[in-house]
Each structure stands twice: as structure tokens, then as C-alpha cells.
Amino acid sequence: MTSDSANILLVDDHLNSLQALSLLLARQGYRIRKATSGQVALQTIGVELPDLILLDIQMPQMDGYEVCARLKADPLTCDIPVIFLTALDDVADKVAAFSAGGIDYITKPFQASEVLARVQNQLTIQRQRRQLLAQNLRLQQEIRERQRLESALIQANSDLQRLASIDGLTQVANRRSFDQHLHHEWQRLLREQAPLSLILCDVDYFKLFNDHYGHLAGDACLYQVAQAIDQVIRRPADEVARYGGEEFAVILPNTDVAGAVFVAEQIQVAIAQLAMPHAQSIVNPYVTLSLGITSLTPIVEKLPQNLIAAADVALYTAKSQGRDRWRVHLCNQTTCQTNSNLCLERSQISV
């Protein structure tokens, strides 16, 4: 704030004092406005806020203390610095001036050099204060912008992570997500010594479906099948993934073989309710699934691949025995058992 731009309001009911101050400050390049009473001063301030006010204390009707108190009570004017002018030099008067909100005190008769020094000092403080406020405002804006960018970056990373783990066609987890989730649950249930079940699902005669209805219809079929399976999977730790082509996998942590069989039957009910025509199917006029089920409590001697291999054996059995059915192949803690008493079958589901 230079002297050329500083706007100073002089408030004094003594015209000689008012004129002398006005002339002194105007010579320094300050823009001067004058008021001869407290009421006029408040009206003048309402028209344009000054940068500094020199305010006489002893005025009729409304003294300087009341004028200053009103200014400090108004959020629009509370930050305007006020220098009191008075012929009183008592300590109590000075304390009253500062208590009313004044920031400095000039005793009449005043010395020109003292007035100029005090005015310049307060204008410098006011200029620095405004610069600090502007700097703080810029910093706040920069912080908000940085927070916005960080939030956008976090959201973008989250979207990328989601896209990296989602199969674009079926909108369920992809093979990469399946591998990661299976490994994570295997390690967790190895510590807890709780069962982990896996279901592999294969759309029956899907190549014939594609050949007959076309690849767009085939894509739509896979999407509907995936979404139907996903609707059956309720628990947060469960996951349905596109395992590859027309195959889907369902990971069921903390689930024994009986629970996995129940889920498999619910999946077949959901697929049957879709009632998607499959004119080329040999087993059913509608789209069906073959399912391979396995369950195992993880142990150090085995790997997640053992679980996948067992489910794959069960799926192969279901397909080789006529499709549109589920089969169970269990691995005990030491060997994989394939005897007939471990192959379970449900009744055929009709629509």
C-alpha cells in the first residue's frame, strides 16, 4: 500500500485540527476524506472503506470511543486500524482508547513527524496484513486444489485397480483377480484352519451356441450367466470370476463341501430361471452349466493349485457324465480321492 493509494479518513469536530491534518497527509500523497462528527464518519465509511482512520475522542453526540466500538462490532469494518486523536494525556484515557479497539494514540497538539511516522507504521502493518491474508488465501486455494487432485488421483487409481481386476465382458472378477483372491484366502484359512471351497462352472455346448446365434449373442449369454452367478454369491469374501472362455470360478471361503453343493444348486436354479434358448444343446433346450465342486482345509503340504485341480477333475466328471449337473471331487489332507462315494449328484432341475 503506497501513499498514493492509501485512503485515510480524518474524524475531528475541530476544523483547524482537521484542516491541518488533511494538509499534512495530503502532501505525502495520501487520499484524504474528512468527517466532522461520529455519525458522518460512519456514513462515510459505509460508502467506501478507508485503509486507516484518525479519530478524535472528544466529540459531541457520539464520541470516538463509541464510533470505534461500532466499527469493531461490524465484520465489514472491524479490521480497519484506528488511531485515536485527543488532547487528553491521562493513562486511563489511553487504556480506554485501546480497550475500545484503537491500535495507536496521538496526543494533541501533535507533531507532524510523529503523525507521519505513526500513520506510515500502521499503513505498513495493514499492507503486510493484507499481503499475509492474500498469501493465506492462495495457500488455502492451493491446498484445496491439491486435495482435489489427490482425491481425483485416488479415484483414478481405484478405477484403474477395479478395471485391472474386472473382466470387461462379464463385469465380474477376471483371472488375475481370481488368482490373487484365491491365494489370499488360502493363506488366511491356512492360519485359521478353516475350509475353502471352489466351484468351476462351464457353459454347456457354448461353441454350438456361438455358431448358431453368433458371437454377439454369445457375449450376451456369458454376461447374463456371470451376473446370475454373481447374484447367488452373497458374502463379502466370496468371489465369482471369469476363469477363461465360457468357464467361471466361484471361491467360497469358510465353506465346507455341503455349503458348496448348496451354492452350486442355487447357481443352477438361477441359470435355469434365465431360460436362455439353446437350440443346439444336446441336454436341454435352454442354456445350462456343468459344475465341478471341491473343498479342502488348506495345509502347508498343499497349494491352491491342488484345489483348482480337484475342481477341474470334478468338472470333467460332470461333463463326461452328461453335463447339466454338478460333481464333487475331494482332496483329503494327503491324497485326492476319486472313489464313487465322493461323487455326488443332484436331481435334474427343470424350468
Coordinates of C-alpha atoms in Angstrom, one line a residue:
M1 CA 0.0 0.0 0.0
T2 CA 1.8 3.2 -1.2
S3 CA 1.0 6.7 0.0
D4 CA -0.6 7.3 -3.4
S5 CA -3.2 4.6 -2.9
A6 CA -3.8 4.8 0.9
N7 CA -7.2 6.1 1.8
I8 CA -7.3 7.8 5.1
L9 CA -10.4 9.1 6.9
L10 CA -9.9 12.0 9.4
V11 CA -12.6 12.4 12.0
D12 CA -12.5 15.6 14.2
D13 CA -15.0 18.2 15.2
H14 CA -12.3 20.9 15.4
L15 CA -12.0 22.3 11.9
N16 CA -8.5 23.7 12.5
S17 CA -7.1 20.4 13.6
L18 CA -9.0 18.7 10.7
Q19 CA -7.6 21.0 8.2
A20 CA -4.0 20.8 9.5
L21 CA -4.0 17.0 9.4
S22 CA -5.6 16.9 6.0
L23 CA -2.9 19.3 4.5
L24 CA -0.1 17.4 6.2
L25 CA -1.1 14.0 5.0
A26 CA -2.2 15.2 1.5
R27 CA 1.3 16.5 0.9
Q28 CA 2.5 13.0 1.4
G29 CA 0.3 11.7 -1.4
Y30 CA -2.4 10.1 0.8
R31 CA -6.0 10.3 -0.4
I32 CA -7.9 12.1 2.4
R33 CA -11.5 12.1 3.4
K34 CA -12.9 14.2 6.3
A35 CA -15.8 13.9 8.7
T36 CA -16.7 16.4 11.5
S37 CA -18.8 14.0 13.6
G38 CA -19.1 10.4 14.6
Q39 CA -22.3 9.9 12.7
V40 CA -20.9 11.5 9.5
A41 CA -17.8 9.3 9.9
L42 CA -20.0 6.1 10.0
Q43 CA -21.9 7.2 6.9
T44 CA -18.6 8.0 5.1
I45 CA -17.2 4.6 6.0
G46 CA -20.3 2.9 4.7
V47 CA -19.7 4.5 1.2
E48 CA -16.1 3.4 0.9
L49 CA -13.9 1.6 3.5
P50 CA -10.8 3.6 4.4
D51 CA -7.4 2.0 4.9
L52 CA -6.8 3.9 8.1
I53 CA -8.9 6.2 10.4
L54 CA -7.6 9.0 12.6
L55 CA -10.3 9.5 15.1
D56 CA -10.8 12.3 17.7
I57 CA -12.0 11.1 21.1
Q58 CA -13.8 14.1 22.4
M59 CA -16.8 14.8 20.0
P60 CA -20.4 15.8 20.8
Q61 CA -23.3 13.3 20.5
M62 CA -21.1 10.4 19.6
D63 CA -17.5 10.3 20.9
G64 CA -14.6 8.5 19.4
Y65 CA -14.9 5.5 21.8
E66 CA -18.4 4.8 20.6
V67 CA -17.5 5.2 16.9
C68 CA -14.6 2.8 17.3
A69 CA -16.7 0.3 19.3
R70 CA -19.3 0.3 16.5
L71 CA -16.6 -0.2 13.8
K72 CA -15.1 -3.2 15.7
A73 CA -18.5 -4.8 16.2
D74 CA -19.1 -4.8 12.4
P75 CA -17.4 -7.7 10.5
L76 CA -17.1 -5.3 7.5
T77 CA -15.1 -2.6 9.4
C78 CA -13.6 -4.5 12.3
D79 CA -10.2 -4.8 10.7
I80 CA -9.8 -1.1 9.8
P81 CA -7.0 0.3 12.0
V82 CA -8.0 3.3 14.2
I83 CA -5.5 5.9 15.6
F84 CA -7.1 8.0 18.3
L85 CA -6.5 11.8 18.5
T86 CA -7.0 13.6 21.8
A87 CA -5.8 16.4 23.9
L88 CA -6.2 14.1 26.9
D89 CA -2.9 12.5 28.1
D90 CA -4.1 10.6 31.1
V91 CA -3.2 6.9 31.3
A92 CA -6.8 6.0 31.9
D93 CA -7.8 7.7 28.6
K94 CA -5.1 5.8 26.8
V95 CA -6.3 2.5 28.3
A96 CA -9.9 3.3 27.3
A97 CA -8.8 4.1 23.8
F98 CA -7.0 0.7 23.4
S99 CA -9.9 -1.1 25.1
A100 CA -12.3 0.4 22.5
G101 CA -10.2 -1.1 19.7
G102 CA -7.7 1.6 18.8
I103 CA -4.3 0.5 17.7
D104 CA -2.4 3.7 18.4
Y105 CA -2.7 7.1 20.2
I106 CA -1.6 10.6 19.1
T107 CA -1.8 13.4 21.6
K108 CA -2.7 16.9 20.6
P109 CA -1.1 19.2 19.8
F110 CA 0.6 16.8 17.5
Q111 CA 4.0 16.9 15.9
A112 CA 4.0 16.4 12.1
S113 CA 6.9 14.0 12.2
E114 CA 5.1 11.8 14.8
V115 CA 1.9 11.8 12.9
L116 CA 3.6 10.8 9.7
A117 CA 5.6 8.1 11.4
R118 CA 2.6 6.6 13.2
V119 CA 0.4 6.7 10.1
Q120 CA 3.1 5.2 7.9
N121 CA 3.7 2.5 10.5
Q122 CA 0.1 1.5 10.7
L123 CA -0.3 1.5 6.9
T124 CA 2.7 -0.7 6.6
I125 CA 1.3 -3.1 9.1
Q126 CA -2.1 -3.0 7.3
R127 CA -0.3 -3.7 4.0
Q128 CA 1.6 -6.6 5.4
R129 CA -1.5 -8.0 7.0
R130 CA -3.4 -7.8 3.6
Q131 CA -0.5 -9.5 1.9
L132 CA -0.5 -12.2 4.5
L133 CA -4.2 -12.7 4.2
A134 CA -3.9 -12.9 0.4
Q135 CA -1.0 -15.4 0.7
N136 CA -3.0 -17.5 3.1
L137 CA -5.9 -17.4 0.7
R138 CA -3.7 -18.5 -2.1
L139 CA -2.3 -21.3 0.1
Q140 CA -5.8 -22.4 1.0
Q141 CA -6.8 -22.4 -2.6
E142 CA -3.6 -24.4 -3.5
I143 CA -4.3 -26.8 -0.7
R144 CA -7.9 -27.3 -1.8
E145 CA -6.8 -27.8 -5.4
R146 CA -4.1 -30.2 -4.3
Q147 CA -6.7 -32.1 -2.2
R148 CA -9.0 -32.2 -5.2
L149 CA -6.2 -33.5 -7.4
E150 CA -5.2 -36.1 -4.8
S151 CA -8.8 -37.2 -4.5
A152 CA -9.1 -37.4 -8.2
L153 CA -5.8 -39.4 -8.3
I154 CA -7.0 -41.8 -5.6
Q155 CA -10.3 -42.2 -7.5
A156 CA -8.4 -42.8 -10.8
N157 CA -6.1 -45.3 -9.1
S158 CA -9.2 -47.0 -7.6
D159 CA -10.9 -47.1 -11.0
L160 CA -7.7 -48.5 -12.6
Q161 CA -7.4 -51.1 -9.9
R162 CA -11.1 -52.0 -10.4
L163 CA -10.6 -52.1 -14.2
A164 CA -7.5 -54.3 -13.8
S165 CA -9.4 -56.8 -11.7
I166 CA -12.7 -56.8 -13.7
D167 CA -13.4 -58.9 -16.8
G168 CA -14.6 -56.3 -19.4
L169 CA -17.2 -58.5 -21.0
T170 CA -18.9 -60.1 -17.9
Q171 CA -18.2 -57.4 -15.3
V172 CA -17.2 -60.0 -12.7
A173 CA -13.6 -60.6 -11.4
N174 CA -11.1 -61.6 -14.1
R175 CA -8.5 -64.4 -13.9
R176 CA -5.9 -62.1 -12.3
S177 CA -8.2 -61.2 -9.5
F178 CA -9.2 -64.8 -9.1
D179 CA -5.6 -65.9 -8.7
Q180 CA -4.9 -63.1 -6.1
H181 CA -8.1 -63.7 -4.2
L182 CA -7.6 -67.5 -4.0
H183 CA -4.0 -67.0 -2.8
H184 CA -5.1 -64.5 -0.2
E185 CA -7.9 -66.8 1.1
W186 CA -5.7 -69.8 1.0
Q187 CA -3.2 -68.1 3.3
R188 CA -5.8 -66.8 5.6
L189 CA -7.6 -70.1 6.0
L190 CA -4.3 -71.9 6.4
R191 CA -3.7 -69.8 9.5
E192 CA -7.3 -70.3 10.7
Q193 CA -7.5 -74.0 9.7
A194 CA -11.0 -73.4 8.1
P195 CA -12.4 -74.9 4.9
L196 CA -12.1 -73.4 1.5
S197 CA -14.4 -74.5 -1.4
L198 CA -14.1 -73.9 -5.1
I199 CA -16.7 -74.3 -7.9
L200 CA -15.7 -74.4 -11.5
C201 CA -18.6 -73.7 -13.9
D202 CA -18.7 -74.3 -17.7
V203 CA -21.5 -73.3 -20.1
D204 CA -22.6 -76.5 -21.8
Y205 CA -22.0 -76.6 -25.6
F206 CA -21.1 -72.9 -25.7
K207 CA -19.3 -73.3 -29.1
L208 CA -22.5 -74.6 -30.6
F209 CA -24.4 -71.7 -29.1
N210 CA -21.9 -69.2 -30.7
D211 CA -22.0 -71.0 -34.0
H212 CA -25.8 -70.9 -34.0
Y213 CA -26.6 -67.5 -32.5
G214 CA -23.5 -65.6 -33.3
H215 CA -20.7 -64.1 -31.2
L216 CA -22.7 -61.1 -30.0
A217 CA -25.4 -63.3 -28.7
G218 CA -22.6 -65.4 -27.1
D219 CA -21.2 -62.4 -25.4
A220 CA -24.6 -61.5 -24.1
C221 CA -25.1 -65.1 -22.9
L222 CA -21.8 -65.0 -20.9
Y223 CA -22.7 -61.7 -19.4
Q224 CA -26.1 -62.9 -18.2
V225 CA -24.6 -66.2 -16.8
A226 CA -21.9 -64.2 -14.9
Q227 CA -24.4 -61.8 -13.4
A228 CA -26.8 -64.7 -12.4
I229 CA -23.9 -66.4 -10.6
D230 CA -22.9 -63.1 -9.0
Q231 CA -26.4 -62.7 -7.7
V232 CA -26.2 -66.0 -5.9
I233 CA -22.8 -65.1 -4.2
R234 CA -23.8 -63.0 -1.2
R235 CA -20.9 -62.9 1.3
P236 CA -18.2 -60.2 1.0
A237 CA -15.3 -62.8 1.0
D238 CA -16.9 -64.9 -1.8
E239 CA -15.9 -64.1 -5.3
V240 CA -17.1 -65.1 -8.8
A241 CA -14.6 -64.8 -11.6
R242 CA -14.4 -65.4 -15.3
Y243 CA -11.9 -68.3 -15.3
G244 CA -11.5 -68.3 -19.1
G245 CA -13.7 -68.5 -22.2
E246 CA -17.0 -69.8 -21.0
E247 CA -15.7 -71.0 -17.7
F248 CA -16.4 -69.3 -14.3
A249 CA -15.0 -69.9 -10.9
V250 CA -16.6 -69.3 -7.5
I251 CA -14.3 -69.0 -4.4
L252 CA -16.1 -69.8 -1.2
P253 CA -14.0 -69.2 2.0
N254 CA -15.1 -70.8 5.3
T255 CA -17.4 -73.1 3.4
D256 CA -17.4 -76.9 3.6
V257 CA -18.5 -79.3 0.8
A258 CA -22.1 -79.3 1.8
G259 CA -22.2 -75.5 1.7
A260 CA -20.5 -75.5 -1.7
V261 CA -23.1 -78.1 -3.1
F262 CA -25.9 -75.8 -1.8
V263 CA -24.3 -72.8 -3.7
A264 CA -23.9 -74.9 -6.8
E265 CA -27.6 -75.9 -6.8
Q266 CA -28.6 -72.2 -6.3
I267 CA -26.4 -71.3 -9.3
Q268 CA -28.2 -73.9 -11.4
V269 CA -31.6 -72.6 -10.3
A270 CA -30.5 -69.1 -11.2
I271 CA -29.3 -70.2 -14.7
A272 CA -32.5 -72.2 -15.3
Q273 CA -34.6 -69.1 -14.4
L274 CA -32.8 -67.1 -17.2
A275 CA -34.4 -69.5 -19.7
M276 CA -32.0 -68.6 -22.4
P277 CA -32.8 -70.7 -25.5
H278 CA -30.0 -73.0 -26.7
A279 CA -31.3 -74.8 -29.8
Q280 CA -28.1 -76.7 -30.3
S281 CA -27.7 -78.1 -26.8
I282 CA -27.9 -81.9 -26.6
V283 CA -29.0 -81.9 -22.9
N284 CA -31.5 -79.1 -22.6
P285 CA -33.3 -76.6 -24.9
Y286 CA -32.0 -73.8 -22.6
V287 CA -28.5 -72.7 -21.5
T288 CA -27.2 -74.9 -18.7
L289 CA -24.0 -75.3 -16.7
S290 CA -21.8 -78.2 -15.7
L291 CA -20.1 -77.6 -12.3
G292 CA -17.1 -79.1 -10.5
I293 CA -17.0 -78.8 -6.8
T294 CA -14.2 -79.3 -4.3
S295 CA -13.4 -78.4 -0.7
L296 CA -10.3 -78.5 1.4
T297 CA -8.9 -77.1 4.6
P298 CA -5.5 -75.6 3.5
I299 CA -2.4 -77.3 4.8
V300 CA 1.3 -76.5 4.3
E301 CA 1.8 -79.6 2.2
K302 CA -0.7 -78.4 -0.5
L303 CA -1.1 -75.4 -2.7
P304 CA -4.1 -73.5 -4.2
Q305 CA -3.4 -75.3 -7.5
N306 CA -4.4 -78.6 -5.8
L307 CA -7.8 -77.1 -5.1
I308 CA -8.1 -76.0 -8.7
A309 CA -7.0 -79.4 -10.0
A310 CA -9.6 -81.2 -7.9
A311 CA -12.4 -78.8 -9.0
D312 CA -11.3 -79.4 -12.6
V313 CA -11.5 -83.2 -12.1
A314 CA -15.0 -82.8 -10.8
L315 CA -16.0 -80.6 -13.7
Y316 CA -14.6 -83.1 -16.2
T317 CA -16.6 -85.8 -14.5
A318 CA -19.8 -83.7 -14.7
K319 CA -19.2 -83.1 -18.4
S320 CA -18.3 -86.6 -19.2
Q321 CA -21.4 -88.0 -17.5
G322 CA -23.8 -86.0 -19.5
R323 CA -23.4 -82.2 -18.5
D324 CA -26.1 -80.1 -16.9
R325 CA -25.1 -81.4 -13.5
W326 CA -22.6 -81.0 -10.7
R327 CA -20.0 -83.3 -9.4
V328 CA -17.8 -83.3 -6.3
H329 CA -14.1 -84.3 -6.2
L330 CA -12.5 -84.1 -2.7
C331 CA -8.9 -84.0 -1.7
N332 CA -8.2 -85.2 1.8
Q333 CA -5.2 -84.0 3.7
T334 CA -2.8 -86.4 1.9
T335 CA -4.3 -87.6 -1.3
C336 CA -7.0 -86.8 -3.8
Q337 CA -9.9 -89.3 -3.6
T338 CA -11.9 -90.2 -6.6
N339 CA -13.9 -93.2 -5.4
S340 CA -17.6 -93.2 -6.3
N341 CA -18.7 -92.4 -2.7
L342 CA -17.2 -88.9 -3.2
C343 CA -19.0 -88.2 -6.4
L344 CA -22.4 -86.6 -5.5
E345 CA -25.2 -85.7 -7.9
R346 CA -28.4 -83.8 -7.6
S347 CA -31.7 -84.3 -9.3
Q348 CA -32.2 -82.6 -12.6
I349 CA -33.6 -79.1 -12.4
S350 CA -36.5 -78.3 -14.8
V351 CA -37.8 -74.9 -15.7

